[in-house]
Short mmCIF file of N, CA and C in Angstrom, two decimals:
data_model
loop_
_atom_site.label_atom_id
_atom_site.label_comp_id
_atom_site.label_asym_id
_atom_site.label_seq_id
_atom_site.Cartn_x
_atom_site.Cartn_y
_atom_site.Cartn_z
N MET A 1 24.87 3.04 -18.37
CA MET A 1 23.24 3.61 -18.49
C MET A 1 22.36 2.28 -19.66
N THR A 2 21.50 1.87 -19.92
CA THR A 2 21.23 1.32 -21.35
C THR A 2 19.00 1.66 -21.35
N VAL A 3 18.90 2.48 -22.23
CA VAL A 3 17.15 1.85 -22.06
C VAL A 3 15.93 1.42 -23.09
N SER A 4 15.92 0.69 -22.49
CA SER A 4 15.46 0.00 -23.97
C SER A 4 14.23 -0.16 -24.53
N THR A 5 13.11 -0.56 -25.01
CA THR A 5 11.20 -1.03 -25.48
C THR A 5 11.19 -2.08 -25.17
N ARG A 6 9.63 -1.94 -25.70
CA ARG A 6 9.20 -2.97 -26.42
C ARG A 6 8.11 -3.57 -26.31
N HIS A 7 7.08 -3.93 -27.42
CA HIS A 7 6.22 -4.48 -26.97
C HIS A 7 5.29 -5.73 -26.53
N LEU A 8 4.41 -5.89 -25.74
CA LEU A 8 5.20 -7.44 -25.26
C LEU A 8 3.34 -7.56 -26.06
N PRO A 9 3.10 -9.20 -25.70
CA PRO A 9 2.42 -9.91 -26.16
C PRO A 9 0.89 -9.61 -26.14
N ASN A 10 0.28 -8.72 -25.15
CA ASN A 10 -0.53 -8.32 -25.14
C ASN A 10 -1.08 -6.26 -25.30
N GLY A 11 -0.04 -5.98 -25.97
CA GLY A 11 -0.11 -4.65 -26.91
C GLY A 11 0.14 -3.97 -25.98
N ASP A 12 0.73 -4.13 -23.90
CA ASP A 12 1.33 -2.90 -24.09
C ASP A 12 2.95 -2.88 -23.82
N VAL A 13 3.04 -2.08 -23.19
CA VAL A 13 4.54 -1.07 -23.70
C VAL A 13 5.09 -1.53 -22.92
N GLU A 14 6.47 -1.96 -22.80
CA GLU A 14 7.53 -1.63 -21.95
C GLU A 14 9.43 -1.14 -22.01
N VAL A 15 9.30 -0.44 -20.43
CA VAL A 15 10.13 0.44 -21.31
C VAL A 15 10.94 0.47 -19.67
N GLN A 16 12.17 -0.27 -20.21
CA GLN A 16 13.63 -0.66 -18.95
C GLN A 16 14.40 0.12 -18.82
N VAL A 17 14.80 0.43 -17.79
CA VAL A 17 15.91 0.99 -17.63
C VAL A 17 17.25 1.15 -16.85
N ARG A 18 18.42 0.37 -17.71
CA ARG A 18 19.07 0.10 -16.45
C ARG A 18 20.62 0.61 -16.55
N ASP A 19 21.17 -0.18 -15.08
CA ASP A 19 22.47 1.35 -14.66
C ASP A 19 23.29 -0.62 -14.30
N ASN A 20 24.90 0.60 -14.66
CA ASN A 20 25.34 -0.81 -14.16
C ASN A 20 25.92 -0.40 -12.45
N GLY A 21 25.46 0.48 -12.02
CA GLY A 21 25.94 0.91 -10.83
C GLY A 21 25.64 -0.17 -9.29
N MET A 22 25.85 0.01 -7.97
CA MET A 22 26.34 -0.37 -6.93
C MET A 22 24.93 -2.03 -6.37
N GLY A 23 23.78 -1.08 -6.80
CA GLY A 23 22.82 -1.27 -6.87
C GLY A 23 21.83 -0.03 -5.42
N ILE A 24 20.61 -0.83 -5.18
CA ILE A 24 20.18 -0.51 -4.32
C ILE A 24 19.84 -1.23 -3.02
N PRO A 25 20.22 -0.90 -1.54
CA PRO A 25 20.17 -1.99 -0.51
C PRO A 25 18.53 -2.86 -0.51
N ARG A 26 18.44 -4.00 0.16
CA ARG A 26 16.74 -3.40 -0.17
C ARG A 26 15.91 -3.13 1.20
N ALA A 27 16.74 -2.78 2.45
CA ALA A 27 15.52 -1.51 2.89
C ALA A 27 15.20 -0.44 2.23
N VAL A 28 16.35 -0.13 0.99
CA VAL A 28 16.20 1.49 0.92
C VAL A 28 15.37 0.47 -0.32
N VAL A 29 15.50 -0.50 -1.13
CA VAL A 29 14.32 -0.35 -1.51
C VAL A 29 12.35 -0.49 -1.49
N ASP A 30 12.27 -0.57 -0.22
CA ASP A 30 10.97 -1.13 0.06
C ASP A 30 10.28 0.30 0.38
N LYS A 31 11.50 1.86 0.34
CA LYS A 31 10.65 2.97 0.26
C LYS A 31 10.82 3.80 -0.73
N ILE A 32 11.58 3.28 -1.98
CA ILE A 32 12.07 4.13 -2.61
C ILE A 32 10.56 5.25 -3.57
N PHE A 33 9.30 4.59 -3.32
CA PHE A 33 8.68 5.07 -4.31
C PHE A 33 7.76 5.89 -3.28
N GLN A 34 7.78 5.62 -1.77
CA GLN A 34 7.69 6.60 -0.56
C GLN A 34 7.76 8.43 -0.59
N PRO A 35 6.56 8.94 -0.57
CA PRO A 35 6.50 10.33 -0.98
C PRO A 35 7.80 10.96 0.39
N PHE A 36 8.65 11.64 -0.40
CA PHE A 36 9.48 13.12 0.75
C PHE A 36 10.82 11.79 1.40
N PHE A 37 11.13 10.17 1.04
CA PHE A 37 11.89 9.59 0.84
C PHE A 37 13.03 9.74 0.57
N THR A 38 14.20 10.25 0.85
CA THR A 38 15.14 9.96 0.21
C THR A 38 16.88 9.80 1.29
N THR A 39 17.53 9.24 -0.24
CA THR A 39 18.72 8.98 1.10
C THR A 39 20.35 10.48 0.99
N LYS A 40 19.59 11.65 0.16
CA LYS A 40 20.44 12.27 0.34
C LYS A 40 20.43 13.06 1.54
N PRO A 41 21.84 13.48 2.08
CA PRO A 41 21.86 14.64 3.30
C PRO A 41 20.31 16.18 2.98
N THR A 42 20.29 15.93 4.77
CA THR A 42 19.12 16.90 5.63
C THR A 42 19.55 18.10 3.66
N GLY A 43 19.09 18.98 2.75
CA GLY A 43 18.76 19.63 1.80
C GLY A 43 18.89 19.60 0.84
N GLU A 44 19.55 18.31 0.40
CA GLU A 44 20.13 18.19 -1.26
C GLU A 44 18.77 17.67 -1.70
N GLY A 45 17.24 17.32 -0.86
CA GLY A 45 17.03 16.01 -1.50
C GLY A 45 15.83 16.23 -1.18
N THR A 46 14.55 16.55 -2.29
CA THR A 46 13.16 16.76 -1.90
C THR A 46 12.56 15.08 -1.81
N GLY A 47 12.73 14.13 -2.00
CA GLY A 47 12.64 12.78 -2.00
C GLY A 47 11.30 12.90 -2.47
N LEU A 48 11.17 12.66 -3.71
CA LEU A 48 10.18 13.09 -4.50
C LEU A 48 9.73 13.12 -5.65
N GLY A 49 10.58 12.76 -6.54
CA GLY A 49 11.71 12.37 -7.60
C GLY A 49 10.53 10.46 -8.41
N LEU A 50 10.55 9.92 -7.78
CA LEU A 50 10.00 8.71 -7.69
C LEU A 50 8.97 8.69 -7.58
N SER A 51 8.30 8.85 -6.41
CA SER A 51 7.62 8.92 -5.29
C SER A 51 6.59 10.09 -6.42
N LEU A 52 6.50 10.38 -7.36
CA LEU A 52 5.66 11.07 -8.53
C LEU A 52 5.56 10.13 -9.65
N SER A 53 7.02 9.79 -10.51
CA SER A 53 7.10 9.50 -11.52
C SER A 53 6.20 8.47 -10.81
N TYR A 54 5.84 7.14 -9.92
CA TYR A 54 5.21 6.23 -9.65
C TYR A 54 3.99 6.74 -9.93
N ASP A 55 4.07 7.96 -9.14
CA ASP A 55 2.03 8.30 -9.46
C ASP A 55 1.56 8.61 -11.26
N ILE A 56 2.62 8.95 -11.40
CA ILE A 56 2.09 9.77 -13.04
C ILE A 56 1.81 8.50 -13.87
N ILE A 57 2.63 7.47 -13.26
CA ILE A 57 2.83 5.82 -14.14
C ILE A 57 1.54 5.43 -14.04
N THR A 58 1.29 4.74 -12.94
CA THR A 58 0.35 4.42 -12.34
C THR A 58 -0.96 4.91 -11.88
N LYS A 59 -1.58 5.85 -11.18
CA LYS A 59 -2.14 6.36 -10.93
C LYS A 59 -2.96 6.98 -12.71
N GLY A 60 -1.96 8.18 -13.05
CA GLY A 60 -1.82 9.01 -14.54
C GLY A 60 -2.43 7.68 -15.45
N HIS A 61 -1.42 7.17 -15.86
CA HIS A 61 -1.33 6.06 -17.34
C HIS A 61 -2.05 4.86 -17.14
N GLY A 62 -1.90 4.02 -16.02
CA GLY A 62 -2.70 2.83 -15.04
C GLY A 62 -1.29 1.99 -15.52
N GLY A 63 -0.45 2.11 -15.45
CA GLY A 63 0.72 2.16 -16.13
C GLY A 63 1.60 1.33 -14.69
N THR A 64 2.47 0.01 -14.97
CA THR A 64 3.23 -0.37 -13.27
C THR A 64 4.72 0.37 -13.82
N LEU A 65 4.48 0.43 -12.27
CA LEU A 65 6.71 0.98 -12.61
C LEU A 65 7.53 -0.34 -10.76
N THR A 66 8.61 -0.27 -11.74
CA THR A 66 9.16 -1.90 -10.68
C THR A 66 10.68 -2.40 -10.24
N VAL A 67 10.15 -2.34 -9.39
CA VAL A 67 12.41 -1.98 -9.66
C VAL A 67 13.32 -2.96 -9.64
N GLU A 68 14.30 -4.40 -10.48
CA GLU A 68 15.01 -5.10 -9.79
C GLU A 68 16.65 -4.52 -9.83
N THR A 69 16.68 -5.11 -8.04
CA THR A 69 18.07 -4.79 -8.31
C THR A 69 19.42 -5.64 -7.62
N THR A 70 20.28 -5.97 -8.24
CA THR A 70 21.25 -6.48 -7.20
C THR A 70 23.32 -6.22 -6.46
N GLU A 71 22.04 -5.98 -5.64
CA GLU A 71 23.87 -4.68 -4.88
C GLU A 71 24.73 -6.01 -5.41
N GLY A 72 25.33 -4.74 -6.45
CA GLY A 72 26.87 -5.25 -6.52
C GLY A 72 26.94 -5.21 -7.71
N SER A 73 25.81 -5.24 -8.79
CA SER A 73 25.48 -5.15 -9.71
C SER A 73 24.81 -4.14 -10.73
N GLY A 74 23.95 -3.23 -9.82
CA GLY A 74 22.90 -2.97 -11.16
C GLY A 74 21.61 -2.92 -10.53
N THR A 75 20.64 -1.92 -10.89
CA THR A 75 18.81 -1.13 -10.80
C THR A 75 18.74 -1.32 -12.54
N THR A 76 17.36 -1.86 -12.61
CA THR A 76 16.53 -2.11 -13.83
C THR A 76 15.45 -1.51 -13.71
N PHE A 77 15.39 -0.56 -13.98
CA PHE A 77 13.67 -0.18 -13.27
C PHE A 77 12.72 -0.27 -14.80
N ILE A 78 11.45 -0.86 -13.96
CA ILE A 78 10.54 -1.55 -15.53
C ILE A 78 9.02 -0.52 -15.67
N ILE A 79 9.29 0.23 -16.19
CA ILE A 79 7.57 0.58 -16.22
C ILE A 79 7.15 0.04 -17.45
N THR A 80 5.89 0.08 -17.57
CA THR A 80 4.64 -0.48 -18.69
C THR A 80 3.52 0.00 -18.59
N LEU A 81 3.19 -0.14 -20.45
CA LEU A 81 1.93 0.96 -20.15
C LEU A 81 1.27 0.57 -20.62
N PRO A 82 -0.53 0.51 -20.67
CA PRO A 82 -0.87 -0.34 -20.88
C PRO A 82 -0.96 0.10 -22.49
N ALA A 83 -1.68 -0.46 -23.56
CA ALA A 83 -1.30 -0.37 -25.36
C ALA A 83 -3.59 1.57 -25.81
#
C-alpha cells in the first residue's frame, strides 16, 4: 500500500491511496460508494464505510473521492480537498 499527498496548482490537496491487489471489477466500482453495498457475506459488513467516507469528503469538506482500478493490477482511491 502506498499513500501520497501533493498540492495541486490551484491550491487544493490531493491524497492518493494505492494498493497492488486484485483490482475492483467494473460491475462493483459503480456501486462502491452506495450506502449498504458490500461484497462481504451477509452479517459480516454494513456497507457503510466508503459511503460515509464519500459523504464526509464531498458534503462535509467540498472535496471529491474517486477510484481508479484495473483488474489484476490494483486500485487507487483519490481524495481531493479544496484549499
